């Protein structure tokens, strides 16, 4: 009978093409202060990898490199807004095939620590929460607010049943599942919400699964973050390991020591220097934790890339750049670094290392300079870019009211009066979220930026057309300001008057770029060189050279002397560039979006000014990334290190 049963399972596995293993057990042992897997003492040495930040074709390579570093587990987030971009429209295929990712991890021999949110932070737009939750203006996110709970219940009702077969108990790789994320750092401190989530997770996943929470290694975080029946873990970077684990022991006097986010590096912001954290410091504290028998997840093991519009921001408003390299042991492009080998050398002392070669760093290629020609400006191309047509209202509406989540919206109105002398056009309530490119009668006049520059001077006759292109630079992902509405979120004034009579164009730029709809610019009288131009598209193409083996390879695009904007290759949105603000200078271009067969098309939306002059403009493809270029701002973000004050 048993044999027959086993045969049937095998047959089923073959039929359904997945290779989940035999059911097992995984639990917390409070007597021996450890995890138990199939009855045996188990300790994870894990690394964070976010499938949403790595092209699918590279998932296997990155996971294999993690396995070869001696890891026996990985940790990943599930970003809700990535899988449900509009209510009830779920997307789990292609690049978003989370199940395939879990399956790959298992096939390679890695356990999975899953962090399904609903909130994930992660320097990801709005901490993974879908912006459409803001349809209810005063929603209290991450709380018992009934509208929030209803959306969470529905999402988890879709997601968790998909996860269930991948639990270790059911033959899958998932050993533990996190509830919420660093909830103790959030102001709401709503125990009913955490209890509700716990019940919800248990109702879908069963009573056996090990649920856990993660909070900063300090009592003030654990106070609101931990909840009875869910195992409390902590996160902290290199430093005093003993002191940090003492904090966990306050919440969990017994059970395994767990650092769920051991920081191998740190995140960047536009306008502040790139972070480096020394390999020696990372290796030292890792060694100390492993010597104590602790479980460690390294955050990040590979950071990857915020393609498209997915980066988040911190408060006071400071958006994160496109690269999420994190100074992690595997670079943004999956390259083996000195830190990788330093970590591997530590792990070697505690675990038998897997046999076989480490997958090599993938080669990069510099395709050289590519000339770009000027296409239409945003204002010229409105018909093409605004599929849904304009919306009119007296006062400005936000992105959400216009049913747009990401990217750019053009707000148009008229000067109500003659402005013969420079007259301030202002956002007195700091309501431009996040950056606006202002023009009057087709002439660029200035930039308004959230928290930084709230006024531009304009001149012009009454009735002149005012175009204000507003860029959403990424929603705040941490803290009490995560209800981050975009667009014009308060009225603009001209002198003492409130501007009214708006026509607003939601722009579907990605669709227009990928369908090749943008046309060339209509010939204009050459204008004198200005510091600022209208937001304008540029386009060019390049061919992968013949006769060089193994092309196309990964590359980096560099836009020397360009201002700020967005870049696509073959319709794939690589993300934002802003070399004038820094520190990121090059953008990662995975080979998977390049073609050998036909010319590769580069499209750039330059928001400020392209370095073209009378001649052609160009971009460069280089084989070397630059993430630590000069910065031009005073924005400072404190690196979160463990401090003794956290224990008070
Ligand atoms: C680390 O913290 C522990 C516990 O608070 C303390 O006893 C020890 O002196 C600290 N070590 C260092 C090097 O500061
Ligand atoms: C606007 O013009 C006034 C008067 O010329 C000047 O004092 C002010 O600095 C200008 N403001 C900006 C933001 O340029
Ligand atoms: C603009 O001002 C009007 C009149 O005071 C007000 O009703 C409206 O709510 C304001 N709009 C925004 C977006 O602040
Ligand atoms: C680039 O654009 C050309 C012209 O529209 C098109 O024929 C070609 O297929 C595009 N290349 C790729 C890789 O999509």
XYZ file of C-alpha atoms and ligand atoms in Angstrom:
704
model
C 0.000 0.000 0.000
C 2.709 2.408 1.029
C 4.702 1.691 -2.110
C 1.662 2.033 -4.275
C 0.844 5.335 -2.613
C 4.352 6.594 -3.226
C 4.119 5.569 -6.857
C 0.914 7.504 -7.212
C 2.519 10.601 -5.782
C 5.438 10.245 -8.191
C 3.021 9.895 -11.054
C 1.170 12.991 -9.919
C 4.454 14.898 -9.657
C 5.400 13.876 -13.180
C 2.006 14.841 -14.477
C 2.090 18.265 -12.923
C 5.758 18.822 -13.702
C 6.799 20.050 -10.305
C 9.173 18.369 -7.974
C 8.030 19.056 -4.444
C 9.594 16.624 -2.025
C 8.154 14.383 0.621
C 6.219 16.029 3.449
C 8.420 16.971 6.400
C 8.238 18.700 9.740
C 9.677 22.012 10.808
C 9.308 23.546 14.248
C 10.768 25.677 17.011
C 12.434 23.759 19.843
C 12.057 25.932 22.960
C 14.019 23.493 25.121
C 17.145 23.256 23.003
C 16.900 26.814 21.637
C 16.937 25.765 18.013
C 14.824 24.932 14.980
C 14.019 21.307 14.240
C 13.697 19.968 10.709
C 12.409 16.406 10.464
C 13.359 16.030 14.102
C 16.989 17.072 13.561
C 18.511 20.242 14.931
C 18.585 22.803 12.106
C 20.208 26.198 11.695
C 19.746 28.393 8.653
C 22.448 30.479 7.038
C 20.433 32.413 4.553
C 20.517 35.336 2.154
C 17.905 37.746 0.841
C 17.119 37.849 -2.863
C 14.071 39.591 -4.346
C 12.844 37.926 -7.539
C 11.120 41.198 -8.452
C 14.529 42.859 -8.799
C 16.253 40.240 -10.961
C 15.397 39.186 -14.529
C 13.853 35.721 -14.483
C 16.543 34.283 -16.766
C 19.076 35.025 -14.033
C 17.181 33.595 -11.048
C 18.904 30.236 -11.358
C 22.405 31.716 -11.691
C 21.951 33.918 -8.609
C 20.426 31.117 -6.514
C 23.229 28.772 -7.492
C 25.826 31.341 -6.473
C 24.067 31.660 -3.120
C 24.039 27.904 -2.690
C 27.743 27.717 -3.558
C 28.516 30.334 -0.901
C 27.399 27.744 1.627
C 23.892 29.046 2.260
C 21.178 26.514 3.018
C 18.281 28.969 2.693
C 17.134 32.138 0.983
C 14.692 34.779 2.100
C 12.373 36.657 -0.225
C 9.588 39.228 -0.152
C 6.332 39.031 -2.070
C 5.425 42.580 -3.149
C 1.637 42.829 -3.198
C 1.609 45.794 -5.617
C 3.729 43.801 -8.087
C 1.152 41.026 -8.292
C -2.086 43.002 -8.033
C -1.504 46.249 -9.901
C -5.206 46.977 -10.018
C -7.840 45.479 -7.726
C -8.579 41.861 -8.587
C -6.142 41.767 -11.547
C -3.515 39.236 -10.493
C -0.275 38.655 -12.305
C 1.903 35.644 -11.530
C 3.465 34.777 -14.870
C 6.756 35.498 -16.603
C 8.909 37.815 -14.528
C 6.302 37.611 -11.747
C 6.180 33.815 -11.575
C 6.794 33.573 -7.869
C 5.990 29.831 -7.812
C 8.680 29.110 -10.398
C 11.149 30.999 -8.217
C 10.224 28.901 -5.163
C 10.543 25.746 -7.242
C 13.996 26.753 -8.511
C 15.194 27.396 -4.951
C 14.029 23.952 -3.937
C 15.576 22.248 -6.977
C 18.924 23.852 -6.122
C 18.724 22.716 -2.502
C 17.773 25.925 -0.720
C 15.102 26.282 1.954
C 12.918 29.376 1.750
C 12.058 31.946 4.411
C 9.019 33.679 2.992
C 7.959 37.241 3.717
C 4.553 37.735 2.123
C 3.756 41.038 3.825
C 1.182 42.431 3.310
C 3.615 45.299 4.025
C 7.249 44.595 3.140
C 9.139 47.928 3.319
C 12.078 46.695 1.188
C 12.817 50.103 -0.382
C 9.986 49.144 -2.748
C 7.224 51.531 -3.844
C 4.885 52.121 -0.855
C 6.491 49.187 0.949
C 4.716 46.786 -1.400
C 1.210 48.072 -0.659
C -0.808 48.811 -3.813
C -1.347 52.529 -4.399
C -5.018 51.853 -5.170
C -5.574 51.367 -1.438
C -5.408 55.172 -1.355
C -8.718 55.319 -3.227
C -10.044 55.618 0.291
C -8.402 58.933 1.116
C -8.090 58.579 4.866
C -7.327 54.843 5.015
C -5.115 53.844 7.934
C -2.727 51.389 6.319
C -1.272 48.556 8.407
C -4.114 48.735 10.935
C -7.581 47.337 11.640
C -9.144 49.884 9.290
C -11.979 47.803 7.756
C -11.233 48.845 4.168
C -7.596 47.950 4.568
C -8.460 44.611 6.198
C -10.963 43.755 3.464
C -8.298 44.288 0.784
C -5.722 42.289 2.770
C -8.146 39.407 3.305
C -8.926 39.242 -0.375
C -5.266 39.362 -1.434
C -4.153 36.803 1.143
C -7.103 34.651 0.120
C -5.531 34.551 -3.333
C -1.855 34.367 -2.343
C -1.675 32.049 0.654
C -3.444 29.103 -1.003
C -0.813 29.364 -3.773
C 1.916 29.267 -1.127
C 0.506 26.360 0.837
C 1.817 23.505 -1.367
C 5.307 25.001 -1.037
C 5.396 24.730 2.752
C 7.963 22.280 4.069
C 5.154 20.349 5.757
C 3.688 19.792 2.304
C 6.925 18.807 0.602
C 8.009 22.307 -0.417
C 10.995 24.520 0.475
C 9.288 27.081 2.781
C 10.354 26.585 6.390
C 9.083 29.815 7.970
C 6.654 32.596 7.051
C 6.903 36.166 8.304
C 3.837 38.099 9.450
C 3.983 41.809 8.467
C 7.401 43.447 8.640
C 9.056 45.492 11.390
C 5.603 46.381 12.660
C 7.102 47.699 15.888
C 8.590 50.614 13.934
C 5.144 51.772 12.804
C 3.132 54.302 14.773
C -0.185 52.428 14.772
C 0.819 49.675 17.235
C -2.475 47.901 16.541
C -2.386 44.480 18.206
C -5.776 43.588 16.748
C -4.325 43.984 13.279
C -1.413 41.671 14.055
C -3.801 39.167 15.660
C -6.014 39.322 12.604
C -3.077 38.639 10.270
C -1.922 35.744 12.407
C -5.360 34.158 12.301
C -5.602 34.779 8.575
C -2.205 33.173 7.905
C -3.080 30.195 10.104
C -6.466 29.734 8.473
C -4.866 29.452 5.029
C -1.553 27.787 5.886
C -2.465 25.567 8.836
C -1.471 25.380 12.476
C 1.892 23.707 11.908
C 3.727 26.373 9.933
C 6.309 28.407 11.878
C 5.213 32.042 11.731
C 7.593 34.783 12.802
C 7.913 38.546 13.151
C 10.995 40.698 12.594
C 11.810 43.931 14.394
C 14.731 46.178 15.157
C 16.912 44.789 17.946
C 15.494 47.008 20.664
C 12.727 46.704 23.205
C 10.908 49.735 21.865
C 10.507 47.952 18.501
C 9.660 44.545 19.910
C 6.941 46.109 22.069
C 4.518 46.680 19.194
C 6.064 44.300 16.693
C 5.909 40.962 18.469
C 2.764 39.033 19.166
C 1.945 35.930 21.115
C 2.098 32.692 19.144
C 4.369 34.150 16.471
C 8.102 33.701 16.927
C 9.851 37.058 17.475
C 13.148 37.637 15.651
C 15.342 40.723 15.294
C 17.400 42.474 12.633
C 20.719 44.296 12.933
C 23.971 44.951 11.086
C 27.600 44.413 12.064
C 28.256 45.497 15.657
C 27.614 44.200 19.158
C 25.935 40.889 18.446
C 25.491 39.950 22.099
C 23.655 43.138 22.929
C 21.389 42.738 19.913
C 20.448 39.160 20.703
C 19.804 40.204 24.315
C 16.934 42.230 22.887
C 15.505 39.157 21.168
C 15.826 37.238 24.440
C 13.585 39.799 26.124
C 10.809 38.826 23.713
C 11.732 35.152 23.339
C 13.497 33.859 26.471
C 13.820 30.477 24.745
C 14.070 29.246 21.187
C 16.592 29.850 18.397
C 18.508 33.111 18.060
C 17.534 34.664 14.732
C 18.837 37.727 12.939
C 16.351 38.016 10.071
C 18.158 40.916 8.401
C 21.869 41.003 8.903
C 22.934 44.036 6.861
C 25.736 43.295 4.406
C 25.580 46.847 3.070
C 22.995 49.587 2.977
C 20.578 51.381 0.688
C 21.323 54.502 -1.326
C 19.378 57.700 -1.946
C 19.642 60.106 -4.849
C 21.902 62.870 -3.676
C 23.779 61.056 -0.918
C 26.995 59.097 -1.303
C 26.939 55.412 -2.219
C 27.233 53.133 0.798
C 30.152 50.827 1.317
C 30.323 48.454 4.270
C 33.616 46.653 4.745
C 33.839 42.912 4.116
C 35.895 42.562 7.267
C 33.140 44.063 9.455
C 30.481 41.883 7.820
C 32.607 38.741 8.180
C 33.492 39.470 11.811
C 29.952 39.776 13.169
C 28.771 36.906 10.961
C 31.430 34.733 12.529
C 30.340 35.783 16.023
C 26.695 34.989 15.315
C 27.455 31.612 13.785
C 29.728 30.770 16.723
C 26.760 31.407 19.051
C 24.696 28.947 17.050
C 22.459 31.732 15.768
C 20.375 31.637 12.577
C 21.309 34.410 10.179
C 19.745 35.844 7.056
C 21.988 38.245 5.198
C 20.101 41.266 3.822
C 20.837 41.605 0.934
C 22.807 38.725 -0.521
C 22.031 40.188 -3.925
C 20.141 43.462 -4.162
C 19.387 43.697 -7.881
C 17.619 46.554 -9.640
C 14.546 48.765 -9.219
C 13.506 48.499 -12.855
C 10.711 50.717 -14.136
C 9.154 52.778 -11.360
C 9.499 50.317 -8.454
C 11.900 52.192 -6.165
C 10.625 53.487 -2.844
C 11.572 56.558 -0.836
C 12.250 57.575 2.729
C 10.823 60.423 4.732
C 11.643 63.359 4.751
C 11.143 62.683 1.089
C 14.264 61.089 -0.358
C 13.777 58.597 -3.188
C 16.041 55.610 -3.746
C 17.902 55.197 -7.006
C 17.396 52.562 -9.675
C 20.229 50.348 -8.533
C 19.604 48.301 -5.392
C 23.175 47.013 -5.393
C 23.284 47.456 -1.602
C 27.047 46.765 -1.585
C 25.894 43.160 -1.186
C 28.151 40.099 -1.624
C 26.748 39.555 -5.118
C 26.661 42.811 -7.070
C 23.569 44.239 -8.733
C 24.526 42.231 -11.846
C 25.261 39.053 -9.869
C 29.034 39.445 -9.864
C 31.119 37.628 -7.272
C 32.777 40.157 -4.977
C 35.454 40.172 -2.291
C 32.610 40.224 0.251
C 31.155 37.047 -1.270
C 34.403 35.175 -0.656
C 34.877 36.690 2.817
C 31.423 35.434 3.791
C 32.048 32.047 2.215
C 35.274 31.701 4.202
C 33.330 32.260 7.425
C 30.534 29.842 6.541
C 33.154 27.205 5.655
C 34.101 26.993 9.328
C 30.565 25.943 10.281
C 29.170 23.913 7.386
C 30.352 21.373 4.884
C 30.534 23.306 1.627
C 28.750 22.040 -1.460
C 30.953 20.513 -4.130
C 31.360 21.825 -7.622
C 32.348 25.076 -9.280
C 30.943 28.484 -8.347
C 29.158 29.911 -11.403
C 31.496 32.585 -12.760
C 30.725 36.274 -12.947
C 28.791 36.819 -16.174
C 30.871 38.729 -18.735
C 29.946 42.338 -19.597
C 30.391 44.083 -22.900
C 30.803 47.745 -23.812
C 28.833 48.328 -27.012
C 30.185 51.863 -27.243
C 28.575 55.158 -28.177
C 25.082 55.286 -29.659
C 23.790 58.440 -31.311
C 20.238 59.540 -30.489
C 17.925 61.766 -32.455
C 15.361 64.068 -30.990
C 11.718 62.990 -31.060
C 8.595 64.771 -29.833
C 8.270 66.620 -26.583
C 5.723 65.330 -24.084
C 3.411 68.242 -24.922
C 3.704 67.519 -28.674
C 2.891 63.849 -28.152
C -0.091 64.213 -25.816
C -2.516 62.593 -28.264
C -0.328 59.491 -28.414
C 0.563 59.406 -24.729
C -2.848 60.007 -23.229
C -4.910 57.065 -24.440
C -7.772 57.836 -22.099
C -7.940 61.519 -23.018
C -7.831 64.439 -20.640
C -9.839 64.981 -17.466
C -10.994 68.477 -16.580
C -11.618 69.914 -13.124
C -11.488 73.207 -11.312
C -8.872 72.084 -8.811
C -6.072 69.595 -9.502
C -6.610 65.865 -8.950
C -4.056 63.349 -7.695
C -2.651 60.384 -9.641
C -5.026 58.062 -7.793
C -8.062 60.187 -8.623
C -6.903 60.033 -12.234
C -6.574 56.257 -11.921
C -2.837 56.266 -12.539
C -0.315 54.560 -10.272
C 3.148 55.323 -11.660
C 5.075 57.578 -13.959
C 4.006 60.998 -15.157
C 0.880 63.168 -15.423
C 0.679 66.453 -17.368
C -1.335 69.216 -15.668
C -2.351 72.060 -17.972
C -3.955 75.412 -17.227
C -3.737 79.048 -18.319
C -2.227 82.131 -16.763
C -5.308 83.918 -15.398
C -3.703 87.360 -15.611
C -0.868 89.153 -17.334
C 2.424 88.497 -15.573
C 4.591 91.248 -16.958
C 7.141 90.947 -14.173
C 8.385 87.634 -12.727
C 5.499 86.278 -10.676
C 5.884 83.350 -8.269
C 4.124 80.136 -9.250
C 4.146 78.245 -5.959
C 3.093 75.171 -4.119
C 2.626 76.755 -0.691
C 1.662 73.458 0.963
C 4.584 71.512 -0.524
C 2.033 69.636 -2.619
C 4.042 68.705 -5.688
C 4.697 65.007 -5.390
C 7.363 64.745 -6.381
C 8.945 66.864 -9.090
C 7.389 69.169 -11.655
C 8.727 70.483 -14.941
C 7.022 73.803 -15.657
C 6.671 75.522 -19.031
C 4.736 78.574 -20.248
C 3.667 78.720 -23.907
C 6.139 75.983 -24.808
C 9.152 77.458 -23.029
C 10.624 75.644 -20.042
C 10.703 77.979 -17.052
C 11.697 75.897 -14.062
C 11.455 72.894 -11.789
C 9.532 72.547 -8.554
C 10.685 69.761 -6.245
C 9.038 68.397 -3.100
C 10.686 69.684 0.080
C 13.376 71.463 -1.927
C 12.110 74.176 -4.281
C 8.474 75.226 -4.005
C 8.430 78.233 -6.348
C 9.342 79.210 -9.892
C 8.932 82.675 -11.372
C 6.880 82.977 -14.528
C 6.166 85.775 -16.982
C 3.613 85.810 -19.772
C 0.363 87.206 -21.019
C -2.957 86.272 -19.464
C -4.244 83.148 -21.252
C -0.762 81.705 -21.870
C -0.686 77.920 -21.600
C 0.994 76.541 -18.485
C 2.137 72.893 -18.683
C 3.279 71.181 -15.512
C 4.606 67.666 -15.982
C 4.588 65.945 -12.597
C 6.824 62.954 -11.944
C 6.064 60.351 -9.289
C 9.609 59.548 -8.081
C 8.566 56.571 -5.898
C 6.280 56.270 -2.881
C 7.526 56.425 0.677
C 8.059 52.867 1.902
C 8.765 53.355 5.597
C 7.242 55.179 8.542
C 4.024 57.122 9.067
C 4.082 58.881 5.679
C 3.347 55.811 3.533
C -0.015 57.269 2.425
C 1.995 59.003 -0.241
C -0.370 60.600 -2.780
C 1.197 61.666 -6.062
C 0.693 64.487 -8.515
C -0.566 67.909 -7.463
C -1.850 67.045 -4.013
C -2.646 70.644 -3.078
C -3.459 73.828 -4.980
C -0.887 75.905 -6.794
C -0.865 79.659 -6.536
C 0.177 82.383 -8.941
C 1.015 85.394 -6.850
C -1.910 85.514 -4.423
C -4.394 83.623 -6.645
C -5.191 79.920 -6.611
C -4.794 78.421 -10.080
C -7.958 76.759 -11.395
C -9.367 75.261 -14.573
C -7.088 72.239 -14.978
C -6.899 69.800 -17.851
C -5.041 66.678 -16.762
C -3.480 64.045 -18.999
C -2.644 60.618 -17.571
C 0.338 59.487 -19.604
C 0.798 55.896 -20.771
C 4.399 56.423 -21.726
C 5.473 52.797 -21.406
C 2.801 51.645 -23.853
C 3.686 54.373 -26.349
C 7.395 53.530 -26.143
C 6.970 49.781 -26.482
C 4.568 50.179 -29.396
C 6.949 52.604 -31.127
C 4.290 55.307 -31.373
C 6.476 58.343 -30.769
C 7.186 60.450 -33.813
C 9.901 62.853 -34.787
C 9.761 66.396 -33.689
C 8.254 68.989 -35.974
C 11.004 71.278 -37.230
C 11.415 74.310 -35.012
C 13.409 77.474 -35.254
C 16.666 76.708 -33.465
C 16.395 78.270 -30.029
C 19.350 79.637 -28.116
C 20.932 77.108 -25.751
C 19.080 77.120 -22.436
C 19.748 75.526 -19.079
C 16.358 73.858 -19.263
C 14.360 72.368 -22.125
C 10.922 70.856 -22.456
C 10.628 67.185 -21.422
C 11.548 65.442 -24.675
C 12.000 61.942 -26.070
C 15.146 60.779 -27.865
C 15.741 57.602 -29.761
C 18.561 55.638 -31.330
C 19.571 52.082 -32.055
C 22.591 49.823 -32.027
C 23.503 46.451 -33.453
C 25.220 43.692 -31.526
C 28.543 43.202 -33.319
C 29.118 40.062 -35.375
C 31.971 37.666 -34.928
C 32.363 38.053 -31.169
C 31.320 34.876 -29.365
C 28.649 34.833 -26.675
C 27.034 38.185 -27.436
C 24.758 39.733 -26.372
C 26.188 40.124 -22.910
C 25.098 42.318 -20.019
C 26.106 45.952 -20.229
C 25.628 49.322 -18.492
C 24.154 52.440 -20.039
C 25.735 55.746 -19.176
C 24.253 59.151 -20.016
C 27.102 61.608 -19.640
C 25.925 65.187 -19.059
C 22.270 64.237 -19.430
C 20.025 65.674 -16.716
C 17.291 63.436 -15.367
C 14.851 61.034 -16.922
C 13.763 57.549 -17.780
C 15.306 55.094 -20.218
C 13.923 52.113 -22.153
C 15.639 49.511 -24.289
C 13.439 47.618 -26.717
C 10.473 48.866 -24.730
C 11.801 47.510 -21.418
C 11.823 50.250 -18.769
C 15.322 50.173 -17.237
C 14.486 52.830 -14.659
C 15.420 56.389 -13.828
C 18.743 58.078 -14.485
C 19.900 61.196 -12.669
C 23.684 61.450 -12.944
C 23.582 65.146 -12.069
C 22.211 64.282 -8.605
C 24.219 61.035 -8.173
C 25.528 58.754 -6.846
C 24.317 56.301 -9.530
C 25.881 56.985 -12.929
C 25.271 53.786 -14.928
C 22.137 51.656 -15.284
C 22.312 47.881 -15.475
C 21.168 46.434 -18.820
C 20.609 42.676 -18.699
C 21.493 40.815 -21.899
C 18.065 39.198 -21.831
C 16.433 42.358 -23.211
C 18.920 42.669 -26.104
C 18.503 41.167 -29.566
C 21.056 39.671 -31.935
C 18.675 39.612 -34.842
C 17.486 43.204 -35.190
C 18.691 46.648 -34.098
C 18.209 47.392 -30.408
C 16.188 50.515 -29.723
C 17.106 52.977 -27.008
C 14.434 55.471 -25.938
C 15.190 58.247 -23.484
C 12.773 60.681 -21.866
C 14.943 63.612 -20.792
C 13.117 65.876 -18.356
C 15.615 68.711 -17.956
C 18.057 69.148 -20.788
C 19.858 66.797 -23.166
C 23.510 67.513 -23.949
C 22.955 67.806 -27.671
C 23.569 71.378 -28.732
C 23.402 71.674 -32.505
C 24.950 68.206 -32.999
C 23.560 64.777 -32.241
C 23.293 63.498 -28.698
C 24.644 60.179 -27.560
C 24.634 57.632 -24.787
C 27.326 55.068 -24.017
C 27.310 51.377 -23.251
C 30.165 50.392 -20.990
C 31.289 47.162 -19.318
C 31.899 48.790 -15.919
C 29.258 50.019 -13.484
C 29.593 53.339 -11.658
C 27.389 53.539 -8.569
C 29.506 55.903 -6.506
C 29.624 59.029 -8.625
C 29.660 62.531 -7.129
C 26.485 63.704 -5.413
C 24.833 67.082 -5.473
C 22.602 67.484 -2.466
C 22.602 67.702 1.258
C 20.152 64.853 1.776
C 21.515 62.637 4.514
C 20.088 59.326 5.580
C 21.386 57.777 8.748
C 22.577 54.224 8.412
C 20.654 52.152 10.907
C 23.157 50.495 13.178
C 22.358 48.740 16.375
C 22.716 51.083 19.294
C 22.545 50.433 23.012
C 19.819 53.061 23.280
C 17.557 50.641 21.436
C 17.467 48.526 24.568
C 16.009 51.313 26.724
C 28.344 44.265 23.947
O 27.149 44.286 24.695
C 27.217 43.539 25.861
C 25.809 43.443 26.447
O 25.204 44.718 26.499
C 28.214 44.185 26.800
O 28.304 43.441 27.994
C 29.569 44.227 26.121
O 30.487 44.944 26.901
C 29.443 44.895 24.748
N 30.706 44.708 24.035
C 31.330 45.724 23.499
C 32.605 45.380 22.768
O 30.919 46.866 23.534
C 11.506 85.470 -8.315
O 11.720 86.809 -8.665
C 11.921 87.646 -7.529
C 11.930 89.080 -8.008
O 12.764 89.221 -9.135
C 13.209 87.220 -6.844
O 13.429 88.004 -5.708
C 13.086 85.764 -6.445
O 14.309 85.325 -5.881
C 12.737 84.908 -7.624
N 12.450 83.577 -7.135
C 12.896 82.487 -7.730
C 12.503 81.177 -7.135
O 13.594 82.542 -8.720
C -8.055 73.827 -3.632
O -8.741 74.881 -3.031
C -10.163 74.706 -2.996
C -10.797 75.995 -2.506
O -10.232 76.386 -1.291
C -10.492 73.510 -2.126
O -11.875 73.295 -2.115
C -9.791 72.295 -2.696
O -9.984 71.180 -1.855
C -8.302 72.536 -2.865
N -7.722 71.419 -3.599
C -6.656 70.776 -3.173
C -6.170 69.649 -4.033
O -6.067 71.080 -2.161
C 13.617 48.364 -33.075
O 12.768 49.148 -33.893
C 12.707 48.702 -35.234
C 11.923 49.734 -36.015
O 10.704 49.959 -35.422
C 12.096 47.318 -35.270
O 12.047 46.833 -36.584
C 12.935 46.383 -34.405
O 12.332 45.117 -34.341
C 13.097 46.947 -32.997
N 14.029 46.112 -32.244
C 13.672 45.324 -31.231
C 14.738 44.494 -30.623
O 12.536 45.276 -30.827
